Amino acid sequence: MFHIRNAIQMLGTRVPQNQRLIHTTSIYQKSQSGRYRITPKRDFPLTYEMANAPHYIMQRKSWNSWNTSNVLGGPRPSETAVEDMFIRKFVTGTWHSLFVSEIIIKRQHNLIRIAGIIRQAISARKMYFLIGYTEELLSFWLQCPVKLELQTVADKRDVIFKYI
Amino acid sequence: MNISSVYLKSFITRSCGQRISACLFTTDVKENIEIPKRIHRGPTDILRALESTVKRDYTAAHYKYHDDPYLIPMSNLGKRTFAMAQEAGRKAAYWVRQENADLFQHQEADPMIKSFAPKIMYNESSEVTIQDLNEVIEKSYVFDAVTIYKLLKSKNVDVPAVAMQQLLELLCFYNHEEPLLEDFIEERWFKQSFKGKERQRKTWKDGDLAEEIFISFDNPNEEAYSAIIQGMAKYGQVDRSWQLFEEALSKNLLLSVDAYNSIIGVANFLKEAYDLRWTFVLDMLSMMAQAKVKPNLRTLNNVLKTLSTMGTSKIVKENALKTLAEFRAMNIEPSLASWYYILITFCKERGPVSPILKNIMNELEGKDLQIKDEKDTFFFVTAMDICHHHLHDLELANRVNNLLNLHNNYDLIGDSYKESIYYRHYITLLCKTETLEEFMQNTYLKLVPHIYVPEPSVMLEILKCVEANDAVEYIPRLWSDVIIFDHVNRENLINLVLNILVSSENAESATLAERFSTIAWDIWNKIENQNENKINKISFTGEMLGKIMTLLLKNDDFEKACIVMDKLQNDQTTVLGVSSFEALELFVNHCVKEKLPSKAISCIQYAVDSGFEDAANLAVTLNTSLTLDETHLSKLSVIVGPDVFK
């Protein structure tokens, strides 16, 4: 199934390219986004999420944002996208260099749940402070209940799936 | 139902089927089908029904904590700091929102949800109206209400009488202090509430705005009088409250039942002598009857409260029961607070033992309790205290505990302080009355650490119990708990653990000996590696070191034992007391086993220095079991004298 679709898409992109003599439009970079290039020393760490290319979503890995905005006729798609971006920026900034995984945002009814894995680099007490702060400030901003669902790892290498 | 069951039987017993069917046709069964009335459901009823199927999970921490090993609190201190840290974070968010109020004016929801928007700030230059005043009074923002009221006054706006009355009531209720926001539940939970028996101090703010408002009324009506009397009585300004009460009566004003209640509640401040106090309460009640004011639950509770302050005499108890009966006759059912006052009236520390709690439990058992009085939360902790100290009744304690865990009754435990006292009594009582095995299996392993973390004193009781039963198999678990709960700095606990381990008779098996030696080495490390700057450092005693050494040697950890021996010898100035002789003997025996005479000799040296008379015997044993060379022999003879080897 996937092979056929890829083959068709490759045909679709390749054929016109062959005919053009001067390249004027940006090429269709589907085969590059969400993928990582192998480094010469093969020491670039990848988490499980990074190690699987986008076409493995729903096969080997899952989405980073869970909502019903992008289904047909879903409510407020653009707002959701912008808000998710805001949440990711806010959380990475507030939990400075603590998140070692992607930030997963799950929406159910009016509830937003933010999940992720963090390093045990600061004391548990400080983590609780940040949890309270993040939940409360985001819920003031987004005006709905926000919950954090965190897991901790002792070492950031614990989440490394492979090196490329 | 009946018919179908008969059918079923006829299928099963075919042989007598005919007889039954004959019966079936002859009996004249009239079934009236009753369609049940529709039960009206609220919007959250399904959620409540679902919630009632979920029981408290004893293996998990409270759900306010994050479910992750690193973030689950283990000690009492941890529970407190983590929850409070989260609340501090929330407060920081409130502050950020308040500081940048102009940025938080967007509206996501329609209609707008007001609690997400920042609070409106009022200062000297704000434009205010009567409506603003009404709004802040409704939200009980005391400071804002005062600011707005003053602003309105300075602009000569007439505040309507209703608003004035409401403002007065607000000020009297909170005594000009801003109440803690309702959102901060943890602060409320961990706040040390004032104890019930503590004598109340006067905190009423004399001459503040409440009194100004009251004076500004030309002819204060009964509502104004009621409000200020209640406020003053609540915050300890008893004399003036009484003065105003009399003033209102002389003006023939019809005071509210709450005003009467609060005056009855402070009777113990108004009248010193017990009999005067009681006549005063009776006077009040007859005054209420004359004024046709119907008493309520609070009247009952305040009468009982006054009775509970009147000593141990028999009449007081009789009066308390009579009061209960009389209020019952008026259809006023006592709440938990009433039972609390009854308990403290009947079960005084120095009074005779009273089994009244049993009767109360008969009354309460199986009930779904609701809070009706602020003192309701004192019942469970007091009841458990009485089960423990007054009655020593295990069965009753279990009944109280069952009641607490029924329905939503756990909401009435009060706050963290009362909860921990409740469990302190419960656990200590169980530990003293149940067999140790039952206690450990059914209670300790269930409640500790997520529901309750034993305080050092409770831990000591449990360890004493273990000592009495020689149940050393529990020691590894208990010791790991002691470490987790951060009790290692308690010298009495450490000593007791060592005592139990050394004197245990079950410790012969190799696995236990190994675990004990691990514990002993653990204790050594904890004390040896204490932080230099720590205030309450524990120091080794000779006895302690001797025991550690014994435990290590029982597991043949000779090298570690040598380290302990070195400490004993080299730090005689800092180590208090001396080790027991048995420990030294054991050490010498092991030296013999390892063929290390020099270590043995230094141990004998220590034994002689410590003044053990049997030290010479050690030298003889050493000499007979090992062939010593010249230098060793000469050293030994210097230590114990040359006569010994002859």
Short mmCIF file of C-alpha atoms in Angstrom, two decimals, chain B residues 216-586:
data_model
loop_
_atom_site.label_atom_id
_atom_site.label_comp_id
_atom_site.label_asym_id
_atom_site.label_seq_id
_atom_site.Cartn_x
_atom_site.Cartn_y
_atom_site.Cartn_z
CA SER B 216 -22.94 55.89 61.69
CA PHE B 217 -26.37 54.28 61.82
CA ASP B 218 -28.72 56.82 63.42
CA ASN B 219 -30.79 54.22 65.08
CA PRO B 220 -29.22 50.80 64.56
CA ASN B 221 -31.78 48.14 63.82
CA GLU B 222 -31.78 44.56 65.12
CA GLU B 223 -29.80 43.27 62.14
CA ALA B 224 -26.98 45.71 62.74
CA TYR B 225 -26.93 44.81 66.42
CA SER B 226 -26.95 41.09 65.64
CA ALA B 227 -24.04 41.45 63.22
CA ILE B 228 -21.79 43.41 65.53
CA ILE B 229 -22.61 41.26 68.56
CA GLN B 230 -21.70 38.13 66.61
CA GLY B 231 -18.51 39.67 65.27
CA MET B 232 -17.31 40.81 68.67
CA ALA B 233 -18.21 37.49 70.32
CA LYS B 234 -16.45 35.57 67.57
CA TYR B 235 -13.21 37.51 67.88
CA GLY B 236 -13.01 37.67 71.65
CA GLN B 237 -14.30 41.18 72.38
CA VAL B 238 -16.70 39.58 74.84
CA ASP B 239 -17.47 42.42 77.23
CA ARG B 240 -18.51 44.92 74.59
CA SER B 241 -20.48 42.28 72.80
CA TRP B 242 -22.43 41.66 76.00
CA GLN B 243 -22.86 45.39 76.53
CA LEU B 244 -24.35 45.81 73.06
CA PHE B 245 -26.53 42.78 73.63
CA GLU B 246 -28.05 44.34 76.74
CA GLU B 247 -28.39 47.67 74.94
CA ALA B 248 -30.34 45.98 72.15
CA LEU B 249 -32.57 44.22 74.63
CA SER B 250 -33.29 47.46 76.48
CA LYS B 251 -34.39 48.95 73.17
CA ASN B 252 -36.77 46.00 72.72
CA LEU B 253 -35.10 44.89 69.53
CA LEU B 254 -35.71 41.40 68.23
CA LEU B 255 -32.20 39.95 67.91
CA SER B 256 -31.51 37.05 65.55
CA VAL B 257 -31.02 33.52 66.81
CA ASP B 258 -27.34 33.71 65.82
CA ALA B 259 -26.79 36.66 68.14
CA TYR B 260 -28.22 34.66 71.04
CA ASN B 261 -26.09 31.70 70.00
CA SER B 262 -22.87 33.66 70.03
CA ILE B 263 -23.64 35.10 73.47
CA ILE B 264 -24.28 31.58 74.80
CA GLY B 265 -21.03 30.50 73.15
CA VAL B 266 -18.98 33.02 75.15
CA ALA B 267 -20.71 32.34 78.48
CA ASN B 268 -17.47 30.91 79.86
CA PHE B 269 -15.82 34.33 79.41
CA LEU B 270 -18.71 36.24 80.91
CA LYS B 271 -19.22 34.18 84.06
CA GLU B 272 -16.42 32.65 86.10
CA ALA B 273 -18.28 30.36 88.51
CA TYR B 274 -19.75 27.18 87.09
CA ASP B 275 -23.21 27.52 88.65
CA LEU B 276 -23.49 31.18 87.58
CA ARG B 277 -22.48 30.18 84.09
CA TRP B 278 -25.22 27.58 83.89
CA THR B 279 -27.90 29.95 85.24
CA PHE B 280 -26.72 32.47 82.68
CA VAL B 281 -27.21 29.96 79.86
CA LEU B 282 -30.65 29.05 81.21
CA ASP B 283 -31.53 32.76 81.39
CA MET B 284 -30.50 33.18 77.79
CA LEU B 285 -32.62 30.24 76.70
CA SER B 286 -35.69 31.50 78.54
CA MET B 287 -35.09 34.94 77.01
CA MET B 288 -35.13 33.30 73.61
CA ALA B 289 -38.36 31.58 74.49
CA GLN B 290 -39.91 34.88 75.58
CA ALA B 291 -38.79 36.61 72.40
CA LYS B 292 -40.18 33.66 70.41
CA VAL B 293 -36.82 33.00 68.78
CA LYS B 294 -36.60 29.37 67.73
CA PRO B 295 -33.27 27.80 68.71
CA ASN B 296 -31.27 25.82 66.12
CA LEU B 297 -28.39 23.39 65.98
CA ARG B 298 -25.88 26.09 66.82
CA THR B 299 -27.78 26.89 70.00
CA LEU B 300 -27.49 23.27 71.00
CA ASN B 301 -23.79 23.16 70.18
CA ASN B 302 -23.04 26.37 72.04
CA VAL B 303 -24.93 25.21 75.14
CA LEU B 304 -22.98 21.97 75.05
CA LYS B 305 -19.75 23.89 74.50
CA THR B 306 -20.42 25.92 77.62
CA LEU B 307 -21.21 22.75 79.54
CA SER B 308 -17.94 21.20 78.41
CA THR B 309 -16.06 24.03 80.14
CA MET B 310 -17.71 23.43 83.49
CA GLY B 311 -15.59 20.77 85.13
CA THR B 312 -16.26 17.16 85.95
CA SER B 313 -19.22 17.24 88.30
CA LYS B 314 -22.12 14.89 87.84
CA ILE B 315 -24.68 17.64 87.37
CA VAL B 316 -22.87 18.88 84.28
CA LYS B 317 -23.20 15.49 82.63
CA GLU B 318 -26.84 15.24 83.57
CA ASN B 319 -27.47 18.71 82.19
CA ALA B 320 -25.73 17.82 78.95
CA LEU B 321 -27.96 14.79 78.46
CA LYS B 322 -31.05 16.79 79.38
CA THR B 323 -30.10 19.45 76.83
CA LEU B 324 -29.73 16.82 74.15
CA ALA B 325 -33.12 15.32 74.99
CA GLU B 326 -34.84 18.66 75.02
CA PHE B 327 -33.44 19.70 71.65
CA ARG B 328 -34.38 16.29 70.27
CA ALA B 329 -37.95 17.00 71.36
CA MET B 330 -37.77 20.14 69.23
CA ASN B 331 -36.59 18.08 66.23
CA ILE B 332 -33.08 19.42 66.35
CA GLU B 333 -30.74 16.50 65.66
CA PRO B 334 -27.26 16.79 67.12
CA SER B 335 -24.36 17.10 64.66
CA LEU B 336 -20.86 15.71 65.08
CA ALA B 337 -19.86 18.87 66.91
CA SER B 338 -22.53 18.17 69.56
CA TRP B 339 -21.09 14.69 70.02
CA TYR B 340 -17.64 16.18 70.23
CA TYR B 341 -18.71 18.42 73.11
CA ILE B 342 -20.48 15.50 74.79
CA LEU B 343 -17.28 13.47 74.53
CA ILE B 344 -15.10 16.14 76.07
CA THR B 345 -17.67 16.67 78.82
CA PHE B 346 -17.86 13.00 79.76
CA CYS B 347 -14.34 11.78 79.15
CA LYS B 348 -12.13 14.15 81.12
CA GLU B 349 -8.52 13.23 81.62
CA ARG B 350 -8.79 12.97 85.38
CA GLY B 351 -12.45 12.01 85.57
CA PRO B 352 -13.98 8.56 85.80
CA VAL B 353 -14.07 6.33 82.71
CA SER B 354 -17.24 6.83 80.73
CA PRO B 355 -18.42 4.46 77.97
CA ILE B 356 -20.57 7.13 76.31
CA LEU B 357 -18.68 6.81 73.05
CA LYS B 358 -20.26 3.38 72.59
CA ASN B 359 -23.75 4.88 72.73
CA ILE B 360 -22.73 7.63 70.35
CA MET B 361 -21.37 5.08 67.92
CA ASN B 362 -24.62 3.10 68.10
CA GLU B 363 -26.35 6.28 67.08
CA LEU B 364 -23.96 7.23 64.28
CA GLU B 365 -23.02 3.89 62.76
CA GLY B 366 -23.75 3.57 59.05
CA LYS B 367 -24.75 7.20 58.62
CA ASP B 368 -23.75 9.40 55.73
CA LEU B 369 -22.52 12.43 57.64
CA GLN B 370 -22.64 16.01 56.44
CA ILE B 371 -20.84 18.98 57.87
CA LYS B 372 -23.21 21.24 59.78
CA ASP B 373 -20.97 23.05 62.22
CA GLU B 374 -17.36 24.15 61.92
CA LYS B 375 -16.41 22.05 64.94
CA ASP B 376 -17.73 18.88 63.30
CA THR B 377 -14.21 18.12 62.17
CA PHE B 378 -13.08 17.69 65.77
CA PHE B 379 -15.21 14.61 66.35
CA PHE B 380 -13.15 11.85 64.76
CA VAL B 381 -9.82 12.86 66.20
CA THR B 382 -11.32 13.20 69.69
CA ALA B 383 -13.21 9.92 69.40
CA MET B 384 -10.02 8.11 68.46
CA ASP B 385 -8.15 9.80 71.27
CA ILE B 386 -10.77 8.54 73.70
CA CYS B 387 -10.62 5.01 72.25
CA HIS B 388 -6.89 5.08 72.82
CA HIS B 389 -6.27 6.87 76.08
CA HIS B 390 -9.61 6.73 77.85
CA LEU B 391 -11.10 3.34 77.00
CA HIS B 392 -8.30 1.26 75.41
CA ASP B 393 -10.99 -0.32 73.31
CA LEU B 394 -9.83 -1.91 70.08
CA GLU B 395 -13.28 -2.86 68.86
CA LEU B 396 -14.64 0.63 69.36
CA ALA B 397 -11.64 2.12 67.57
CA ASN B 398 -12.35 -0.09 64.59
CA ARG B 399 -15.96 1.02 64.62
CA VAL B 400 -14.93 4.67 64.60
CA ASN B 401 -12.52 3.96 61.78
CA ASN B 402 -15.18 2.17 59.76
CA LEU B 403 -17.52 5.11 60.19
CA LEU B 404 -14.80 7.45 58.99
CA ASN B 405 -14.24 5.44 55.83
CA LEU B 406 -17.94 5.10 55.02
CA HIS B 407 -19.57 7.17 52.27
CA ASN B 408 -17.90 10.56 52.10
CA ASN B 409 -17.35 10.80 55.83
CA TYR B 410 -13.60 11.11 55.31
CA ASP B 411 -14.25 14.74 54.35
CA LEU B 412 -14.89 15.37 58.04
CA ILE B 413 -11.37 14.45 59.13
CA GLY B 414 -10.54 18.17 59.11
CA ASP B 415 -6.97 18.94 58.11
CA SER B 416 -3.60 17.24 57.87
CA TYR B 417 -2.81 17.91 61.51
CA LYS B 418 -5.97 16.28 62.81
CA GLU B 419 -5.56 13.43 60.36
CA SER B 420 -2.08 12.62 61.61
CA ILE B 421 -3.18 12.79 65.25
CA TYR B 422 -6.11 10.52 64.44
CA TYR B 423 -3.82 7.92 62.92
CA ARG B 424 -1.26 8.33 65.67
CA HIS B 425 -3.89 7.25 68.21
CA TYR B 426 -5.32 4.54 65.99
CA ILE B 427 -2.01 2.95 65.07
CA THR B 428 -0.64 3.07 68.61
CA LEU B 429 -3.79 1.49 69.97
CA LEU B 430 -3.77 -1.29 67.36
CA CYS B 431 -0.11 -1.89 67.95
CA LYS B 432 -0.68 -2.32 71.69
CA THR B 433 -3.81 -4.47 71.53
CA GLU B 434 -3.60 -6.60 68.39
CA THR B 435 -1.10 -9.38 67.85
CA LEU B 436 1.91 -8.10 66.02
CA GLU B 437 1.32 -10.25 62.98
CA GLU B 438 -2.26 -9.05 62.56
CA PHE B 439 -1.16 -5.50 63.08
CA MET B 440 1.61 -5.66 60.51
CA GLN B 441 -0.43 -7.46 57.88
CA ASN B 442 -3.76 -5.69 58.18
CA THR B 443 -2.77 -2.23 59.24
CA TYR B 444 0.86 -1.34 58.90
CA LEU B 445 1.43 -2.68 55.42
CA LYS B 446 -1.87 -1.19 54.29
CA LEU B 447 -1.73 2.32 55.70
CA VAL B 448 1.98 3.05 55.67
CA PRO B 449 3.33 5.08 53.91
CA HIS B 450 0.69 6.46 51.57
CA ILE B 451 -2.14 7.08 54.01
CA TYR B 452 -0.08 7.73 57.09
CA VAL B 453 3.59 8.13 57.89
CA PRO B 454 4.32 7.17 61.53
CA GLU B 455 5.95 9.83 63.62
CA PRO B 456 9.09 8.84 65.56
CA SER B 457 7.05 8.25 68.73
CA VAL B 458 4.71 5.84 66.94
CA MET B 459 7.66 4.11 65.32
CA LEU B 460 9.15 3.66 68.77
CA GLU B 461 5.93 2.00 69.98
CA ILE B 462 5.92 -0.38 67.02
CA LEU B 463 9.57 -1.25 67.57
CA LYS B 464 8.92 -1.88 71.26
CA CYS B 465 6.15 -4.23 70.22
CA VAL B 466 8.56 -6.01 67.88
CA GLU B 467 11.05 -6.27 70.70
CA ALA B 468 8.48 -7.79 73.05
CA ASN B 469 7.51 -10.40 70.45
CA ASP B 470 11.05 -10.96 69.24
CA ALA B 471 9.65 -10.62 65.73
CA VAL B 472 12.92 -9.71 64.05
CA GLU B 473 11.62 -10.66 60.62
CA TYR B 474 9.87 -7.28 60.47
CA ILE B 475 12.99 -5.33 61.28
CA PRO B 476 14.38 -5.03 57.73
CA ARG B 477 11.13 -3.48 56.51
CA LEU B 478 10.79 -1.25 59.56
CA TRP B 479 14.38 -0.10 59.30
CA SER B 480 13.99 0.82 55.66
CA ASP B 481 10.89 2.79 56.65
CA VAL B 482 12.82 4.55 59.39
CA ILE B 483 15.34 5.66 56.76
CA ILE B 484 12.71 6.70 54.22
CA PHE B 485 10.69 8.64 56.80
CA ASP B 486 13.85 10.45 57.83
CA HIS B 487 13.93 9.29 61.44
CA VAL B 488 17.57 8.19 61.42
CA ASN B 489 18.57 11.15 63.52
CA ARG B 490 16.61 9.76 66.49
CA GLU B 491 19.05 8.15 68.86
CA ASN B 492 16.39 6.23 70.79
CA LEU B 493 15.14 4.57 67.61
CA ILE B 494 18.63 3.52 66.57
CA ASN B 495 19.41 2.15 70.00
CA LEU B 496 16.19 0.19 70.09
CA VAL B 497 16.77 -1.32 66.66
CA LEU B 498 20.29 -2.36 67.66
CA ASN B 499 19.00 -3.82 70.92
CA ILE B 500 16.38 -5.88 69.15
CA LEU B 501 18.86 -7.17 66.61
CA VAL B 502 21.51 -8.11 69.16
CA SER B 503 19.22 -9.71 71.70
CA SER B 504 17.17 -11.57 69.11
CA GLU B 505 17.19 -15.33 69.45
CA ASN B 506 15.89 -16.03 65.97
CA ALA B 507 18.86 -14.49 64.26
CA GLU B 508 20.79 -17.72 63.79
CA SER B 509 19.75 -18.25 60.17
CA ALA B 510 22.28 -17.04 57.64
CA THR B 511 19.94 -14.80 55.62
CA LEU B 512 18.77 -12.87 58.68
CA ALA B 513 22.32 -12.53 59.98
CA GLU B 514 23.30 -11.08 56.64
CA ARG B 515 20.44 -8.60 56.61
CA PHE B 516 21.14 -7.58 60.19
CA SER B 517 24.75 -6.95 59.41
CA THR B 518 23.64 -4.78 56.46
CA ILE B 519 21.44 -2.79 58.81
CA ALA B 520 24.24 -2.46 61.35
CA TRP B 521 26.65 -1.24 58.67
CA ASP B 522 23.95 1.13 57.47
CA ILE B 523 23.64 2.62 60.94
CA TRP B 524 27.42 2.96 61.12
CA ASN B 525 27.52 4.79 57.82
CA LYS B 526 24.62 7.08 58.70
CA ILE B 527 26.25 8.21 61.92
CA GLU B 528 29.80 8.29 60.60
CA ASN B 529 28.95 10.31 57.49
CA GLN B 530 26.80 12.95 59.12
CA ASN B 531 26.97 16.42 57.76
CA GLU B 532 29.57 18.45 59.67
CA ASN B 533 27.28 21.43 60.05
CA LYS B 534 24.28 19.51 61.27
CA ILE B 535 22.85 20.85 64.48
CA ASN B 536 21.55 17.78 66.26
CA LYS B 537 24.28 15.31 65.45
CA ILE B 538 24.13 11.92 67.07
CA SER B 539 27.38 10.65 68.48
CA PHE B 540 28.41 7.04 68.92
CA THR B 541 28.30 5.42 72.29
CA GLY B 542 30.57 2.53 73.13
CA GLU B 543 27.57 0.31 73.61
CA MET B 544 26.23 1.17 70.17
CA LEU B 545 29.56 0.39 68.54
CA GLY B 546 29.82 -2.88 70.43
CA LYS B 547 26.44 -3.92 69.14
CA ILE B 548 27.26 -2.92 65.59
CA MET B 549 30.44 -4.96 65.86
CA THR B 550 28.57 -7.98 67.22
CA LEU B 551 26.09 -7.90 64.37
CA LEU B 552 28.84 -7.58 61.79
CA LEU B 553 30.77 -10.45 63.32
CA LYS B 554 27.72 -12.69 63.41
CA ASN B 555 27.75 -12.38 59.63
CA ASP B 556 31.57 -12.83 59.52
CA ASP B 557 32.16 -9.31 58.21
CA PHE B 558 35.54 -9.21 59.91
CA GLU B 559 36.99 -6.30 57.93
CA LYS B 560 34.08 -4.01 58.75
CA ALA B 561 34.22 -5.08 62.38
CA CYS B 562 37.89 -4.08 62.42
CA ILE B 563 36.95 -0.59 61.27
CA VAL B 564 34.44 -0.34 64.12
CA MET B 565 37.07 -1.64 66.57
CA ASP B 566 39.53 1.00 65.37
CA LYS B 567 36.93 3.66 66.02
CA LEU B 568 36.40 2.30 69.53
CA GLN B 569 40.10 2.42 70.23
CA ASN B 570 41.15 5.62 68.56
CA ASP B 571 38.23 7.89 69.41
CA GLN B 572 37.89 7.14 73.09
CA THR B 573 37.49 10.84 73.76
CA THR B 574 34.45 11.33 71.52
CA VAL B 575 32.80 7.95 72.06
CA LEU B 576 30.82 7.86 75.26
CA GLY B 577 30.94 4.77 77.44
CA VAL B 578 32.46 1.44 76.57
CA SER B 579 31.43 -1.52 74.51
CA SER B 580 30.07 -4.62 76.21
CA PHE B 581 32.54 -7.36 77.08
CA GLU B 582 30.68 -9.96 75.00
CA ALA B 583 31.29 -7.94 71.86
CA LEU B 584 35.02 -7.77 72.62
CA GLU B 585 35.13 -11.48 73.32
CA LEU B 586 33.45 -12.19 70.01
#
